[in-house]
Short mmCIF file of C-alpha atoms and ligand atoms in Angstrom, two decimals:
data_model
loop_
_atom_site.label_atom_id
_atom_site.label_comp_id
_atom_site.label_asym_id
_atom_site.label_seq_id
_atom_site.Cartn_x
_atom_site.Cartn_y
_atom_site.Cartn_z
CA UNK A 1 91.44 84.64 115.26
CA UNK A 2 94.27 87.18 115.10
CA UNK A 3 93.29 90.83 115.46
CA UNK A 4 95.28 93.21 113.22
CA UNK A 5 94.69 96.74 114.43
CA UNK A 6 95.54 99.09 111.59
CA UNK A 7 95.51 96.21 109.11
CA UNK A 8 94.30 98.44 106.26
CA UNK A 9 97.58 100.33 106.25
CA UNK A 10 100.91 99.81 104.54
CA UNK A 11 102.66 97.49 106.99
CA UNK A 12 99.49 95.97 108.49
CA UNK A 13 98.20 94.84 105.10
CA UNK A 14 101.45 92.96 104.39
CA UNK A 15 101.21 91.26 107.78
CA UNK A 16 97.61 90.32 107.01
CA UNK A 17 98.70 88.66 103.79
CA UNK A 18 101.57 86.78 105.44
CA UNK A 19 99.46 85.55 108.38
CA UNK A 20 96.76 84.35 105.98
CA UNK A 21 99.37 82.60 103.84
CA UNK A 22 100.61 80.78 106.91
CA UNK A 23 97.15 79.54 107.87
CA UNK A 24 96.03 82.09 110.47
CA UNK A 25 92.51 83.54 110.48
CA UNK A 26 92.57 87.32 110.75
CA UNK A 27 90.28 90.25 111.44
CA UNK A 28 91.36 93.78 110.58
CA UNK A 29 90.23 96.61 112.86
CA UNK A 30 90.81 99.99 111.22
CA UNK A 31 89.13 103.40 111.20
CA UNK A 32 90.28 104.00 107.61
CA UNK A 33 91.68 107.42 108.56
CA UNK A 34 94.74 106.62 106.48
CA UNK A 35 94.20 102.92 105.82
CA UNK A 36 92.36 101.82 102.68
CA UNK A 37 89.55 99.29 102.49
CA UNK A 38 91.08 98.22 99.15
CA UNK A 39 94.10 96.87 101.06
CA UNK A 40 92.00 94.57 103.25
CA UNK A 41 92.21 91.66 100.84
CA UNK A 42 92.46 88.89 103.40
CA UNK A 43 90.37 87.87 106.41
CA UNK A 44 87.53 89.83 107.96
CA UNK A 45 87.12 93.58 108.30
CA UNK A 46 85.68 95.58 111.20
CA UNK A 47 85.61 99.35 110.87
CA UNK A 48 86.32 100.86 114.26
CA UNK A 49 88.36 103.46 116.08
CA UNK A 50 90.73 102.85 119.00
CA UNK A 51 89.51 106.14 120.47
CA UNK A 52 86.09 104.52 120.98
CA UNK A 53 86.41 101.75 123.56
CA UNK A 54 82.93 100.40 122.78
CA UNK A 55 84.00 99.70 119.22
CA UNK A 56 87.03 97.79 120.50
CA UNK A 57 84.76 95.83 122.86
CA UNK A 58 82.49 95.01 119.94
CA UNK A 59 85.23 93.46 117.82
CA UNK A 60 86.33 91.33 120.79
CA UNK A 61 82.69 90.30 121.27
CA UNK A 62 82.14 89.44 117.61
CA UNK A 63 85.33 87.42 117.23
CA UNK A 64 87.23 84.98 119.42
CA UNK A 65 90.55 86.87 119.52
CA UNK A 66 93.68 84.95 120.44
CA UNK A 67 96.38 87.58 119.90
CA UNK A 68 96.66 91.21 118.79
CA UNK A 69 99.05 92.98 116.42
CA UNK A 70 98.97 96.77 116.49
CA UNK A 71 99.84 99.07 113.56
CA UNK A 72 97.32 101.87 114.05
CA UNK A 73 99.67 104.72 114.87
CA UNK A 74 100.56 108.03 113.29
CA UNK A 75 104.12 107.98 111.97
CA UNK A 76 105.11 111.34 110.51
CA UNK A 77 108.01 112.64 112.56
CA UNK A 78 107.65 116.30 111.49
CA UNK A 79 103.92 116.34 112.23
CA UNK A 80 104.58 114.86 115.68
CA UNK A 81 106.78 117.87 116.48
CA UNK A 82 104.13 120.33 115.23
CA UNK A 83 101.14 118.55 116.83
CA UNK A 84 102.30 116.32 119.70
CA UNK A 85 98.80 116.02 121.19
CA UNK A 86 97.61 114.17 118.10
CA UNK A 87 100.45 111.68 118.61
CA UNK A 88 100.15 111.17 122.38
CA UNK A 89 96.37 110.73 122.12
CA UNK A 90 96.38 108.22 119.32
CA UNK A 91 99.68 106.41 119.73
CA UNK A 92 99.62 106.19 123.55
CA UNK A 93 96.17 106.84 125.01
CA UNK A 94 94.29 104.83 122.36
CA UNK A 95 96.74 101.95 122.80
CA UNK A 96 95.77 101.92 126.49
CA UNK A 97 92.13 101.48 125.42
CA UNK A 98 93.19 98.45 123.44
CA UNK A 99 95.12 97.01 126.41
CA UNK A 100 92.11 97.57 128.67
CA UNK A 101 89.83 95.57 126.39
CA UNK A 102 92.46 92.87 125.94
CA UNK A 103 92.57 92.45 129.73
CA UNK A 104 88.75 92.43 129.99
CA UNK A 105 88.77 89.57 127.48
CA UNK A 106 91.82 87.78 128.92
CA UNK A 107 93.73 88.12 125.67
CA UNK A 108 97.38 88.15 126.67
CA UNK A 109 99.52 88.09 123.52
CA UNK A 110 100.50 91.34 121.81
CA UNK A 111 102.85 92.35 119.01
CA UNK A 112 103.78 95.99 118.83
CA UNK A 113 105.03 97.95 115.87
CA UNK A 114 107.86 99.96 117.43
CA UNK A 115 110.59 101.95 115.76
CA UNK A 116 114.25 102.78 115.47
CA UNK A 117 113.02 106.27 116.39
CA UNK A 118 113.01 105.09 120.04
CA UNK A 119 116.83 105.23 119.99
CA UNK A 120 117.29 108.84 118.91
CA UNK A 121 120.80 109.80 117.80
CA UNK A 122 122.99 106.71 117.66
CA UNK A 123 125.80 106.45 120.16
CA UNK A 124 127.26 103.54 118.22
CA UNK A 125 126.50 101.58 115.07
CA UNK A 126 125.08 99.02 114.41
CA UNK A 127 122.32 99.63 116.93
CA UNK A 128 121.52 96.58 119.04
CA UNK A 129 118.84 96.16 121.70
CA UNK A 130 121.23 97.33 124.45
CA UNK A 131 121.65 100.74 122.84
CA UNK A 132 120.20 103.48 125.09
CA UNK A 133 116.74 104.68 124.04
CA UNK A 134 116.51 108.43 123.93
CA UNK A 135 114.04 109.64 121.28
CA UNK A 136 114.51 113.07 119.74
CA UNK A 137 110.90 113.67 118.64
CA UNK A 138 107.37 113.08 119.99
CA UNK A 139 106.76 110.26 117.51
CA UNK A 140 109.69 108.28 118.93
CA UNK A 141 108.58 109.18 122.48
CA UNK A 142 105.13 107.71 121.89
CA UNK A 143 106.65 104.42 120.71
CA UNK A 144 109.01 104.29 123.71
CA UNK A 145 106.20 105.10 126.17
CA UNK A 146 104.20 102.16 124.82
CA UNK A 147 107.29 99.93 125.16
CA UNK A 148 107.49 100.97 128.83
CA UNK A 149 103.77 100.42 129.39
CA UNK A 150 104.11 96.93 127.93
CA UNK A 151 107.12 96.17 130.15
CA UNK A 152 105.12 97.17 133.24
CA UNK A 153 101.95 95.33 132.18
CA UNK A 154 104.00 92.26 131.47
CA UNK A 155 105.51 92.38 134.96
CA UNK A 156 102.18 92.99 136.70
CA UNK A 157 99.57 91.13 134.65
CA UNK A 158 99.10 88.05 132.52
CA UNK A 159 100.36 89.87 129.41
CA UNK A 160 103.17 88.96 127.03
CA UNK A 161 104.44 91.09 124.18
CA UNK A 162 107.02 91.42 121.45
CA UNK A 163 108.09 94.90 120.38
CA UNK A 164 109.57 95.00 116.88
CA UNK A 165 111.63 98.09 116.18
CA UNK A 166 111.75 98.64 112.46
CA UNK A 167 114.46 100.63 110.81
CA UNK A 168 113.43 102.06 107.39
CA UNK A 169 110.47 99.96 106.26
CA UNK A 170 110.21 99.97 102.47
CA UNK A 171 109.20 98.10 99.32
CA UNK A 172 105.94 96.40 98.52
CA UNK A 173 104.50 92.92 98.21
CA UNK A 174 106.45 91.04 95.53
CA UNK A 175 103.22 89.75 93.99
CA UNK A 176 101.91 93.31 93.72
CA UNK A 177 98.88 92.69 95.92
CA UNK A 178 99.52 95.45 98.44
CA UNK A 179 101.81 98.39 99.06
CA UNK A 180 101.93 101.93 100.35
CA UNK A 181 99.07 104.14 99.23
CA UNK A 182 100.28 107.15 97.32
CA UNK A 183 100.21 110.37 99.30
CA UNK A 184 100.32 108.66 102.70
CA UNK A 185 104.09 108.74 103.12
CA UNK A 186 106.82 111.24 103.76
CA UNK A 187 109.56 108.67 103.27
CA UNK A 188 112.34 108.75 100.73
CA UNK A 189 111.43 105.87 98.41
CA UNK A 190 107.73 106.72 97.83
CA UNK A 191 108.57 110.40 97.40
CA UNK A 192 111.28 109.55 94.89
CA UNK A 193 108.83 107.37 92.95
CA UNK A 194 106.35 110.27 93.04
CA UNK A 195 109.03 112.33 91.30
CA UNK A 196 109.41 109.52 88.75
CA UNK A 197 105.67 109.45 87.91
CA UNK A 198 105.50 113.23 87.81
CA UNK A 199 103.35 113.57 90.93
CA UNK A 200 106.01 115.94 92.26
CA UNK A 201 108.45 118.10 90.39
CA UNK A 202 111.64 116.83 91.97
CA UNK A 203 113.18 114.96 94.83
CA UNK A 204 115.31 116.99 97.22
CA UNK A 205 118.36 115.41 98.81
CA UNK A 206 118.45 116.64 102.41
CA UNK A 207 122.15 117.23 102.99
CA UNK A 208 125.09 116.37 100.74
CA UNK A 209 127.90 117.18 103.19
CA UNK A 210 127.47 114.44 105.78
CA UNK A 211 130.56 112.48 106.89
CA UNK A 212 129.61 109.51 104.68
CA UNK A 213 131.30 108.23 101.49
CA UNK A 214 129.04 110.21 99.10
CA UNK A 215 128.01 112.92 101.59
CA UNK A 216 124.36 111.79 101.90
CA UNK A 217 122.67 110.01 104.82
CA UNK A 218 122.80 106.25 105.15
CA UNK A 219 119.79 104.21 106.27
CA UNK A 220 119.01 100.54 106.80
CA UNK A 221 116.14 99.79 104.39
CA UNK A 222 114.20 96.71 105.38
CA UNK A 223 111.66 95.17 103.03
CA UNK A 224 108.10 95.12 104.33
CA UNK A 225 107.71 91.42 103.42
CA UNK A 226 110.72 90.62 105.62
CA UNK A 227 109.03 92.63 108.38
CA UNK A 228 105.84 90.64 107.81
CA UNK A 229 107.76 87.40 108.25
CA UNK A 230 109.24 88.70 111.52
CA UNK A 231 105.73 89.37 112.85
CA UNK A 232 104.56 85.85 112.08
CA UNK A 233 107.67 84.43 113.79
CA UNK A 234 107.08 86.70 116.79
CA UNK A 235 103.46 85.57 117.02
CA UNK A 236 104.49 81.90 116.92
CA UNK A 237 107.14 82.66 119.56
CA UNK A 238 104.50 84.09 121.91
CA UNK A 239 102.10 81.23 121.16
CA UNK A 240 104.82 78.76 122.10
CA UNK A 241 105.19 80.50 125.47
CA UNK A 242 108.06 82.90 124.66
CA UNK A 243 108.80 85.65 127.17
CA UNK A 244 108.16 89.34 126.48
CA UNK A 245 111.00 90.88 124.50
CA UNK A 246 112.12 93.58 122.05
CA UNK A 247 113.91 93.09 118.73
CA UNK A 248 115.56 95.46 116.25
CA UNK A 249 114.69 94.71 112.64
CA UNK A 250 116.96 95.77 109.80
CA UNK A 251 119.38 94.28 107.31
CA UNK A 252 122.55 95.47 109.01
CA UNK A 253 123.55 97.13 105.76
CA UNK A 254 122.98 100.71 104.72
CA UNK A 255 122.31 102.59 101.50
CA UNK A 256 122.86 106.29 101.00
CA UNK A 257 120.15 108.69 99.81
CA UNK A 258 122.09 109.08 96.59
CA UNK A 259 122.27 105.32 96.05
CA UNK A 260 118.50 105.10 96.60
CA UNK A 261 117.76 107.91 94.14
CA UNK A 262 120.13 106.43 91.53
CA UNK A 263 118.50 103.02 91.90
CA UNK A 264 115.06 104.61 91.44
CA UNK A 265 116.25 106.11 88.15
CA UNK A 266 117.67 102.78 87.02
CA UNK A 267 114.56 100.77 87.88
CA UNK A 268 111.97 103.28 86.60
CA UNK A 269 114.09 104.25 83.57
CA UNK A 270 112.89 107.82 84.19
CA UNK A 271 115.32 110.68 84.58
CA UNK A 272 113.49 112.86 87.14
CA UNK A 273 114.88 116.02 88.70
CA UNK A 274 117.08 115.71 91.80
CA UNK A 275 117.99 118.81 93.81
CA UNK A 276 120.51 119.06 96.66
CA UNK A 277 118.90 120.74 99.68
CA UNK A 278 119.93 121.72 103.19
CA UNK A 279 120.13 119.10 105.88
CA UNK A 280 116.82 118.19 107.51
CA UNK A 281 116.78 118.84 111.28
CA UNK A 282 117.24 115.76 113.43
CA UNK A 283 118.66 113.43 110.74
CA UNK A 284 121.59 111.32 112.01
CA UNK A 285 124.19 110.66 109.26
CA UNK A 286 123.89 106.89 109.58
CA UNK A 287 121.39 104.45 111.06
CA UNK A 288 122.08 100.73 110.90
CA UNK A 289 120.42 97.90 112.83
CA UNK A 290 122.04 94.99 114.57
CA UNK A 291 119.40 92.25 114.23
CA UNK A 292 121.41 89.32 115.62
CA UNK A 293 118.92 88.89 118.44
CA UNK A 294 115.93 88.49 116.09
CA UNK A 295 117.94 86.02 114.01
CA UNK A 296 118.93 83.97 117.04
CA UNK A 297 115.69 83.96 119.00
CA UNK A 298 113.00 84.33 116.35
CA UNK A 299 115.06 82.59 113.61
CA UNK A 300 114.34 85.56 111.36
CA UNK A 301 116.31 85.81 108.13
CA UNK A 302 115.58 88.80 105.87
CA UNK A 303 115.57 87.85 102.19
CA UNK A 304 114.87 90.98 100.15
CA UNK A 305 117.85 93.11 101.19
CA UNK A 306 119.06 93.87 97.68
CA UNK A 307 118.28 97.53 96.84
CA UNK A 308 117.25 96.69 93.29
CA UNK A 309 114.72 94.09 94.52
CA UNK A 310 113.38 96.60 97.05
CA UNK A 311 113.04 99.34 94.43
CA UNK A 312 111.49 97.05 91.80
CA UNK A 313 108.81 95.90 94.24
CA UNK A 314 108.07 99.49 95.30
CA UNK A 315 107.91 100.63 91.67
CA UNK A 316 105.74 97.71 90.60
CA UNK A 317 103.19 98.90 93.16
CA UNK A 318 103.68 102.64 92.85
CA UNK A 319 103.45 102.93 89.07
CA UNK A 320 99.72 102.05 89.15
CA UNK A 321 99.15 105.54 90.57
CA UNK A 322 100.36 107.08 87.34
CA UNK A 323 96.79 107.11 86.05
CA UNK A 324 95.55 109.05 89.07
CA UNK A 325 97.84 112.09 88.78
C1 WQD B 401 115.46 108.64 104.72
C2 WQD B 401 116.64 109.50 104.28
C3 WQD B 401 116.34 111.86 104.73
C4 WQD B 401 113.02 112.54 102.00
C5 WQD B 401 111.80 107.89 109.28
C6 WQD B 401 111.51 108.10 110.73
C7 WQD B 401 111.74 106.85 111.47
C8 WQD B 401 111.00 105.70 110.85
C9 WQD B 401 111.29 105.57 109.40
C10 WQD B 401 108.78 105.16 111.51
C11 WQD B 401 117.00 110.59 105.30
C12 WQD B 401 116.41 111.58 103.25
C13 WQD B 401 114.03 111.94 102.74
C14 WQD B 401 113.37 113.44 100.96
C15 WQD B 401 115.68 113.08 101.45
N1 WQD B 401 109.59 105.89 110.92
N2 WQD B 401 115.35 112.22 102.47
N3 WQD B 401 114.69 113.66 100.73
O1 WQD B 401 113.97 109.86 108.51
O2 WQD B 401 115.38 107.80 108.07
O3 WQD B 401 113.17 107.59 109.14
O4 WQD B 401 111.04 106.82 108.77
O5 WQD B 401 108.99 104.40 112.40
O6 WQD B 401 111.33 107.07 112.75
O7 WQD B 401 112.37 109.12 111.23
O8 WQD B 401 113.24 108.12 106.78
O9 WQD B 401 112.41 108.11 104.48
O10 WQD B 401 112.16 110.22 105.87
O11 WQD B 401 114.42 109.53 105.11
O12 WQD B 401 116.86 113.34 101.21
O13 WQD B 401 112.51 114.05 100.29
O14 WQD B 401 116.25 110.20 103.09
O15 WQD B 401 117.01 113.03 105.04
O16 WQD B 401 118.38 110.73 105.29
P1 WQD B 401 114.03 108.43 108.15
P2 WQD B 401 112.96 109.02 105.52
#
């Protein structure tokens, strides 16, 4: 049985689907604080909170857990600056509870949802695994602290891990079975689609004078189904005895904010309002991943890198919320 902590959320639910498709038995552990029961469409469900160690012990008692994947973290960068305690408690301290119970149960394989936010401002592009890690916000700090905890546990104990550092996760299941719940994101694509369905008046473009071809920021948008595939490959890698390691996950190709907004208009066929705004603090002009290592070692090959495919899948999911606004 594979334990998916935070499996009722956006990324976790896609991993649950992919693991199930590939023959794994799963159990989702989620407190439903932002996750949705409706997204637990595969495997078993156990409602529990990582802040309550007895609830973690219970899920390990009820199921024979072989490996753990962990997605139950807060992820809003701005909120992490305003309320760091919330982030350190949940993203770090609660993860230690999980590790404690894993050790009590001799479960030694762990896949961690890390982030490009661990790198901070890029010193060079594309960003490979050798790039220095120097986060510029508490959210990124929490992810880096857990990476360091895992490194030390792996050296000291019978514990192996893979940390997957996503760049800009996006899109939704191509069969429309899961996606990002409306209102739970502060990211560009869902907010733009909110503008398209009229759930917000406009989309602001944060900065139009960056040193990029069209003046707007460039990001490496990686489809959530490609991320899901990387997790399954990472799990198989650990099951086959692979050593603890970290991998950057992106397409190696960037799209500008303007390109994303234009594609949203094309795909939705809705001409929503777009307003240039000031730069947002802490936004580097360009973030691009170098994922050669994941391709070589995990044999990962992202498939849904085309912006139109990404946007269509996100829209196909997002437009259902039209009725609710
Ligand atoms: C993308 C681009 C914005 C909203 C964040 C985290 C990162 C990772 C992924 C989790 C930027 C611009 C956005 C809007 C805009 N999170 N934008 N108008 O900041 O690249 O990455 O999510 O691991 O750690 O920092 O993603 O989607 O917020 O922004 O112009 O209303 O869109 O300025 O250039 P970001 P994003």
